Amino acid sequence: MALDTQRTVAELEELRQLTGDENGAQRVAWTDTWARAREWLRDKVAGTGATEEIDEAGNQWFTLPGDSDRALLIGGHIDSVPNGGWLDGCLNVMAGVEVLRRVAADGRAPLTVRLVNWADEEGARFGRSLFGSSAAAGSMTDQDELRRRHDAEGVALPDALAEHGVDLDRATEARSQLANAAAYLELHIEQGPVLESMNLPLGVVLGTFGVERHQITWKGQAAHAGSTPMDKRRDALAGAAKLALEIRPIAAQVGEGAVCTSGGVVCKPGIVTSVVETAEQLLDQRHLKAESLARLLALAKESSERFAAEEDVEVSWQRIWSIEPILFDEQLIELADASIREVSGSSHRLPSGPLHDAAEVARAGVPTVMLFVQSLRGLSHTKLEDTKKEHLEMSVQALDRLTAKALEAFS
Ligand SMILES: [Zn+2]
């Protein structure tokens, strides 16, 4: 069977009809709709002869044996956020199905080829992203914390998993699935505006951003808005406000795609008649290079000390969360670049702001790469998410070329 890229688009439409409504995709992990999507996927793959296996973390694997036990993995996620888009996660899965069909039709491949539909990439119901892939990658270390999680209706995470045949205590046994992995490929919509702004259908992802997330607490003195002269004030918000603007030149100075966001400031007492005593500020900083990420943070801290002195307030920093940058495999980046150029003429290399299952697999030491296809208006996680049909078809073709090249390079 030759690659039929139109079939992928038709199947994505079919999935949208089956699991979406007027507000968008509703394939939230560990729900009936999600289970229906997985059954539908099973039927789609059946014709290839690949065997299905659900691992201990609920990941759905389809395996086509090859000459070697070593496996080329293609991954995606069929789960969505509530009111999600029609492509996030499932484009990768359905493109993978089409590639499996082509590989199966060509006869036995030099490597085993496996398609994985990761369980609960989005973490929409319990707030824990990358569930299945982190279990398989061996980076799931928060079992006790997961046990205590509940959804909005008060259902405990272990109970929701059990309804779908997954025992949280055994989830990390999914680790064995990556034992024979030779390489991992993932196609995804970009979910950002870069490729569209460059008028390019496809790009190669260099890796996922490292992230530093902090809460910065500014402490001044509450004082009456009428009786306190301007030069006698210790205004906590003034420090936060200066920093919120300073992160722009800091990001520009560090460059190479650096992004910094002050996503919120909570002021106390927070009334119109008082100078702000306490300002709690949120800061998110991201970069693809560890040194540059460290520099973004150091510059922001230095600036905050300076602003605290200028405003006669105190400042303190508390880390909320951080993750190191995860770089993809150089050889696979070259192969992905070549595949894209064959399909669309020119390629572009870009980092990924969002995390993906691919980052977990790469962290586990498996050579990994991702392809991005252009997102219209850069929108995702909304029913407005869209990609031109011809670009979707090109993305299936590029994944297929990359699969063929990787099978050759890694066998
Ligand atoms: Zn996704």
GROMACS .gro file of N, CA, C and O and ligand atoms in nm, residues 77 88-89 121-122 188 191 356, ligand 1:
model
   33
   77HIS      N    1  -0.009   1.147   2.079
   77HIS     CA    2  -0.108   1.125   2.187
   77HIS      C    3  -0.246   1.158   2.134
   77HIS      O    4  -0.267   1.263   2.074
   88ASP      N    5  -0.386   1.857   1.766
   88ASP     CA    6  -0.286   1.844   1.872
   88ASP      C    7  -0.278   1.699   1.920
   88ASP      O    8  -0.373   1.649   1.978
   89GLY      N    9  -0.167   1.636   1.896
   89GLY     CA   10  -0.146   1.499   1.943
   89GLY      C   11  -0.190   1.393   1.846
   89GLY      O   12  -0.115   1.299   1.818
  121GLU      N   13  -0.102   1.276   2.774
  121GLU     CA   14   0.004   1.375   2.752
  121GLU      C   15  -0.036   1.508   2.816
  121GLU      O   16   0.044   1.577   2.876
  122GLU      N   17  -0.164   1.543   2.801
  122GLU     CA   18  -0.209   1.678   2.837
  122GLU      C   19  -0.222   1.700   2.988
  122GLU      O   20  -0.209   1.814   3.036
  188HIS      N   21   0.436   1.697   1.517
  188HIS     CA   22   0.340   1.772   1.597
  188HIS      C   23   0.308   1.903   1.527
  188HIS      O   24   0.391   1.954   1.451
  191GLN      N   25   0.198   2.489   1.716
  191GLN     CA   26   0.128   2.556   1.828
  191GLN      C   27   0.183   2.695   1.855
  191GLN      O   28   0.164   2.750   1.963
  356HIS      N   29   0.691   1.816   2.524
  356HIS     CA   30   0.622   1.711   2.450
  356HIS      C   31   0.669   1.576   2.503
  356HIS      O   32   0.773   1.567   2.568
  412ZN      ZN   33   0.032   1.767   2.192
   0.00000   0.00000   0.00000
